[in-house]
Coordinates of C-alpha atoms in Angstrom, one line a residue:
X1 CA 0.0 0.0 0.0
X2 CA 2.9 2.4 0.7
X3 CA 4.1 1.9 -2.9
X4 CA 0.6 2.8 -4.2
X5 CA 0.6 6.0 -2.2
X6 CA 4.2 6.8 -3.4
X7 CA 3.2 6.2 -7.0
X8 CA 0.2 8.6 -6.6
X9 CA 2.4 11.3 -5.2
X10 CA 4.8 11.0 -8.1
X11 CA 1.9 11.2 -10.6
X12 CA 0.6 14.3 -8.8
X13 CA 4.0 16.0 -9.0
X14 CA 4.3 15.6 -12.8
X15 CA 0.7 16.3 -13.5
X16 CA 0.8 19.5 -11.4
X17 CA 3.8 20.6 -13.6
X18 CA 1.8 19.9 -16.8
X19 CA -1.1 22.1 -15.4
X20 CA 1.2 25.1 -15.4
X21 CA 2.3 24.8 -19.0
X22 CA -0.7 26.6 -20.6
X23 CA -0.2 29.6 -18.4
X24 CA 3.4 29.8 -19.7
X25 CA 2.3 29.7 -23.4
X26 CA -0.7 32.1 -23.5
X27 CA -0.2 32.8 -27.3
X28 CA -0.9 29.2 -28.2
X29 CA -4.5 27.9 -28.2
X30 CA -5.7 25.0 -26.1
X31 CA -6.1 23.0 -29.4
X32 CA -2.5 23.5 -30.3
X33 CA -1.2 22.7 -26.8
X34 CA -3.4 19.6 -26.6
X35 CA -2.6 18.2 -30.0
X36 CA 1.2 18.8 -29.7
X37 CA 1.4 17.2 -26.3
X38 CA -0.6 14.1 -27.1
X39 CA 0.8 13.5 -30.5
X40 CA 4.2 13.5 -29.0
X41 CA 2.9 11.3 -26.2
X42 CA 1.6 8.8 -28.8
X43 CA 5.0 8.8 -30.7
X44 CA 6.9 8.2 -27.5
X45 CA 4.5 5.4 -26.4
X46 CA 4.8 3.8 -29.9
X47 CA 8.6 3.9 -29.7
X48 CA 8.6 2.1 -26.3
X49 CA 5.9 -0.4 -27.3
X50 CA 7.5 -1.3 -30.6
X51 CA 9.5 -4.4 -29.3
X52 CA 6.2 -5.8 -27.8
X53 CA 3.9 -4.7 -30.6
X54 CA 3.0 -8.2 -31.9
X55 CA 2.3 -9.5 -28.4
X56 CA 0.2 -6.5 -27.4
X57 CA -1.9 -6.6 -30.6
X58 CA -2.6 -10.3 -30.1
X59 CA -3.9 -9.7 -26.6
X60 CA -5.9 -6.6 -27.5
X61 CA -9.6 -7.1 -27.9
X62 CA -12.3 -4.9 -29.5
X63 CA -13.6 -4.1 -26.0
X64 CA -10.1 -3.0 -25.0
X65 CA -9.8 -0.8 -28.1
X66 CA -13.1 0.9 -27.4
X67 CA -12.2 1.5 -23.8
X68 CA -8.9 3.0 -24.9
X69 CA -10.7 5.4 -27.2
X70 CA -13.0 6.4 -24.4
X71 CA -10.1 6.9 -22.0
X72 CA -8.1 8.9 -24.6
X73 CA -11.0 11.3 -24.9
X74 CA -12.0 11.7 -21.3
X75 CA -8.6 11.4 -19.7
X76 CA -6.5 13.2 -22.2
X77 CA -7.8 15.1 -25.3
X78 CA -11.1 16.7 -24.1
X79 CA -9.9 16.9 -20.5
X80 CA -6.7 18.8 -21.4
X81 CA -8.4 21.2 -23.9
X82 CA -10.9 22.1 -21.2
X83 CA -8.1 22.4 -18.6
X84 CA -5.9 24.6 -20.9
X85 CA -8.9 26.9 -21.6
X86 CA -9.7 27.2 -17.9
X87 CA -6.1 28.0 -17.0
X88 CA -5.8 30.7 -19.7
X89 CA -9.2 32.3 -18.8
X90 CA -9.5 31.8 -15.1
X91 CA -5.9 31.3 -13.9
X92 CA -3.8 28.5 -12.5
X93 CA -4.9 28.8 -8.9
X94 CA -8.7 28.8 -9.6
X95 CA -8.4 25.9 -12.1
X96 CA -6.2 23.8 -9.8
X97 CA -8.5 24.1 -6.9
X98 CA -11.6 23.3 -8.9
X99 CA -9.9 20.2 -10.3
X100 CA -9.0 19.7 -6.7
X101 CA -12.6 18.5 -6.2
X102 CA -11.6 15.2 -7.8
X103 CA -11.2 13.5 -4.4
X104 CA -14.9 14.3 -3.8
X105 CA -16.2 13.3 -7.2
X106 CA -14.1 10.1 -7.5
X107 CA -15.2 9.1 -4.0
X108 CA -18.8 9.6 -5.1
X109 CA -18.2 7.6 -8.3
X110 CA -16.6 4.7 -6.4
X111 CA -19.2 4.6 -3.5
X112 CA -20.8 1.4 -4.9
X113 CA -17.5 -0.6 -5.0
X114 CA -17.1 -3.5 -2.6
X115 CA -14.1 -1.8 -0.8
X116 CA -15.7 1.7 -0.6
X117 CA -16.0 3.6 2.7
X118 CA -19.6 4.4 3.5
X119 CA -20.3 8.1 2.6
X120 CA -21.6 8.8 6.1
X121 CA -18.1 8.3 7.4
X122 CA -16.8 10.8 4.9
X123 CA -19.4 13.5 5.2
X124 CA -17.2 15.8 7.4
X125 CA -14.0 15.4 5.3
X126 CA -15.9 16.0 2.1
X127 CA -17.6 19.1 3.6
X128 CA -14.1 20.6 4.2
X129 CA -13.3 19.9 0.5
X130 CA -16.5 21.7 -0.5
X131 CA -15.6 24.6 1.7
X132 CA -12.2 24.9 0.0
X133 CA -13.7 25.1 -3.4
X134 CA -16.2 27.7 -2.2
X135 CA -13.3 29.8 -1.0
X136 CA -11.4 29.8 -4.3
X137 CA -14.5 30.6 -6.3
X138 CA -15.2 33.6 -4.0
X139 CA -11.6 34.7 -4.4
X140 CA -12.0 34.5 -8.2
X141 CA -15.1 36.7 -8.2
X142 CA -13.6 39.2 -5.8
X143 CA -10.4 39.7 -7.7
X144 CA -12.1 40.2 -11.1
X145 CA -12.2 43.8 -12.4
X146 CA -15.5 45.6 -12.7
X147 CA -15.8 45.3 -16.5
X148 CA -18.1 42.5 -17.7
X149 CA -15.9 41.1 -20.4
X150 CA -13.2 40.0 -17.9
X151 CA -15.8 38.7 -15.5
X152 CA -17.5 36.8 -18.3
X153 CA -14.1 35.3 -19.4
X154 CA -13.4 34.2 -15.8
X155 CA -16.8 32.6 -15.6
X156 CA -16.3 30.7 -18.8
X157 CA -12.9 29.6 -17.5
X158 CA -14.6 28.2 -14.4
X159 CA -17.1 26.3 -16.5
X160 CA -14.3 24.7 -18.5
X161 CA -12.6 23.7 -15.2
X162 CA -15.7 22.0 -14.0
X163 CA -16.0 20.3 -17.4
X164 CA -12.5 19.0 -17.0
X165 CA -13.4 17.8 -13.5
X166 CA -16.3 15.7 -14.9
X167 CA -14.2 14.3 -17.7
X168 CA -11.4 13.1 -15.4
X169 CA -13.9 11.7 -12.8
X170 CA -15.4 9.5 -15.5
X171 CA -12.0 8.5 -16.7
X172 CA -10.7 7.6 -13.2
X173 CA -13.7 5.4 -12.5
X174 CA -13.5 3.4 -15.8
X175 CA -9.7 3.1 -15.8
X176 CA -9.5 2.0 -12.2
X177 CA -12.1 -0.7 -12.6
X178 CA -10.5 -2.1 -15.7
X179 CA -7.0 -2.2 -14.2
X180 CA -8.2 -4.4 -11.3
X181 CA -8.5 -7.3 -13.7
X182 CA -6.5 -6.2 -16.7
X183 CA -4.3 -8.5 -18.8
X184 CA -1.8 -5.7 -19.3
X185 CA 0.7 -4.3 -16.7
X186 CA 0.8 -0.6 -15.9
X187 CA 3.5 0.3 -18.4
X188 CA 1.8 -1.7 -21.3
X189 CA -1.6 -0.1 -20.6
X190 CA 0.0 3.4 -20.4
X191 CA 1.7 2.8 -23.8
X192 CA -1.5 1.5 -25.5
X193 CA -3.4 4.4 -24.1
X194 CA -0.7 6.8 -25.3
X195 CA -0.7 5.3 -28.8
X196 CA -4.5 5.6 -29.0
X197 CA -4.3 9.2 -27.7
X198 CA -1.6 10.1 -30.2
X199 CA -3.5 8.8 -33.2
X200 CA -6.7 10.6 -32.2
X201 CA -4.8 13.8 -31.5
X202 CA -3.1 13.7 -35.0
X203 CA -6.5 13.1 -36.6
X204 CA -8.0 16.0 -34.7
X205 CA -5.2 18.3 -35.7
X206 CA -5.4 17.3 -39.4
X207 CA -9.1 17.8 -39.4
X208 CA -8.7 21.2 -37.7
X209 CA -6.2 22.3 -40.2
X210 CA -8.3 21.1 -43.1
X211 CA -11.4 22.9 -41.9
X212 CA -9.4 26.0 -40.8
X213 CA -10.7 25.9 -37.3
X214 CA -9.8 28.8 -35.0
X215 CA -6.7 28.2 -32.9
X216 CA -4.7 26.4 -35.5
X217 CA -2.1 29.2 -36.0
X218 CA 0.0 31.4 -33.7
X219 CA 2.0 34.5 -34.6
X220 CA 4.9 33.6 -32.2
X221 CA 8.6 34.2 -32.4
X222 CA 11.1 31.4 -33.1
X223 CA 12.1 31.4 -29.5
X224 CA 8.5 31.0 -28.3
X225 CA 8.0 28.1 -30.8
X226 CA 11.1 26.4 -29.4
X227 CA 9.7 26.8 -25.9
X228 CA 6.3 25.5 -27.1
X229 CA 7.8 22.3 -28.5
X230 CA 10.2 21.8 -25.5
X231 CA 7.4 22.2 -23.0
X232 CA 5.1 20.0 -25.1
X233 CA 7.7 17.2 -25.1
X234 CA 8.2 17.5 -21.4
X235 CA 4.5 17.4 -20.8
X236 CA 4.2 14.3 -23.1
X237 CA 7.0 12.3 -21.5
X238 CA 6.6 13.4 -17.9
X239 CA 3.1 14.6 -17.5
X240 CA 1.5 12.0 -19.8
X241 CA 3.6 8.8 -20.1
X242 CA 5.3 8.8 -16.8
X243 CA 2.4 10.3 -14.8
X244 CA -0.1 7.9 -16.3
X245 CA 2.1 5.0 -15.6
X246 CA 2.5 6.0 -12.0
X247 CA -1.2 6.5 -11.6
X248 CA -2.0 3.1 -13.2
X249 CA 0.5 1.5 -10.8
X250 CA -1.2 3.2 -7.9
X251 CA -4.7 2.4 -9.0
X252 CA -3.8 -1.3 -9.2
X253 CA -2.7 -1.3 -5.5
X254 CA -5.4 0.9 -3.9
X255 CA -9.2 1.0 -3.7
X256 CA -10.8 3.7 -5.9
X257 CA -12.1 5.7 -3.0
X258 CA -8.5 5.9 -1.5
X259 CA -6.7 6.6 -4.7
X260 CA -9.2 9.3 -5.4
X261 CA -8.2 11.1 -2.3
X262 CA -4.5 11.1 -3.3
X263 CA -5.2 13.0 -6.5
X264 CA -5.1 16.1 -4.2
X265 CA -1.3 16.0 -4.8
X266 CA -1.8 17.2 -8.3
X267 CA -3.7 20.2 -7.0
X268 CA -1.1 21.0 -4.4
X269 CA 1.9 20.7 -6.7
X270 CA 0.0 22.8 -9.4
X271 CA -0.5 25.5 -6.8
X272 CA 3.1 25.4 -5.7
X273 CA 4.4 25.6 -9.3
X274 CA 1.9 28.3 -10.1
X275 CA 2.9 30.6 -7.3
X276 CA 6.6 30.0 -8.0
X277 CA 6.0 31.1 -11.6
X278 CA 4.0 34.2 -10.5
X279 CA 6.5 34.9 -7.7
X280 CA 4.0 35.7 -5.0
X281 CA 2.4 34.1 -2.1
X282 CA -1.3 33.0 -2.2
X283 CA -4.0 35.3 -1.0
X284 CA -5.8 34.6 2.3
X285 CA -8.7 32.9 0.5
X286 CA -6.4 30.9 -1.7
X287 CA -4.4 29.7 1.3
X288 CA -7.6 28.9 3.2
X289 CA -8.9 26.9 0.3
X290 CA -5.7 24.9 -0.1
X291 CA -5.7 24.1 3.7
X292 CA -9.3 23.1 3.7
X293 CA -8.8 20.9 0.7
X294 CA -5.7 19.2 2.2
X295 CA -7.3 18.8 5.6
X296 CA -10.5 17.3 4.1
X297 CA -8.6 14.8 2.0
X298 CA -6.2 13.7 4.7
X299 CA -9.2 13.2 7.0
X300 CA -10.9 11.2 4.4
X301 CA -7.8 9.0 3.8
X302 CA -7.6 8.4 7.6
X303 CA -11.2 7.3 7.6
X304 CA -10.5 4.9 4.7
X305 CA -7.2 3.4 5.9
X306 CA -8.9 0.7 8.2
X307 CA -10.8 -0.4 5.1
X308 CA -7.6 -0.8 3.1
X309 CA -6.0 -3.4 5.4

């Protein structure tokens, strides 16, 4: 169980880093950021899976393939596009703490599992998590300027963040339940998932280019393009391949309601990286939100630990 917790912490650390990337590249659209990252993720996964390609294809069923497509959409493509939009429109801190509701939503999604903790034992910890998200949304509204365009943009960003939250909750539930009885180990499943995501991302990009969708071009300097590809590669290898592999390994070892609580490390690392990039300390409401979120999750984990033995 300790290894499962350690794997979840490592996943949170690299996922939190990937959350900050869109704020560092505001001139690039969420579509460009998403397609670049996940196409590179697919290429890297294909390279690693090449020696086992024949064996993996022989073991892969149509149900596996359909699930991979579903996971690629909810856990990667749609999720990251919504996340990148939220970060660029509502800010890193607001987005990170909304996505920080994942411990609550994953717990609710896993409440029917055999090893789940009864919700009545988690009502007070989950109330703290809810209090934390209320604090950060209040902070977002209070710090917005009086003009309606900015307030409207922030509101749209918050909606995108909640959409990302729903996508990843759905992904976490389906992925965790599959991995409990999967024929593939964590690395193999991460590579198959990456290849599927890369293929779908490439198709989306070609389609967007052909139809001339908004967000397919950027008037950036050569230096900014180099930074774009460098950060996209780091996000692909660390944030996607390594992070997903660590999360898969953690999910295999822990009940869904417990691994769901540990996703809080993504939020905490994202906040840490975000404030380092902005070079300032969190506001009182932001700090209160983070403390409430952390306290609620730790309390929930403590309530769940007897069930994990």
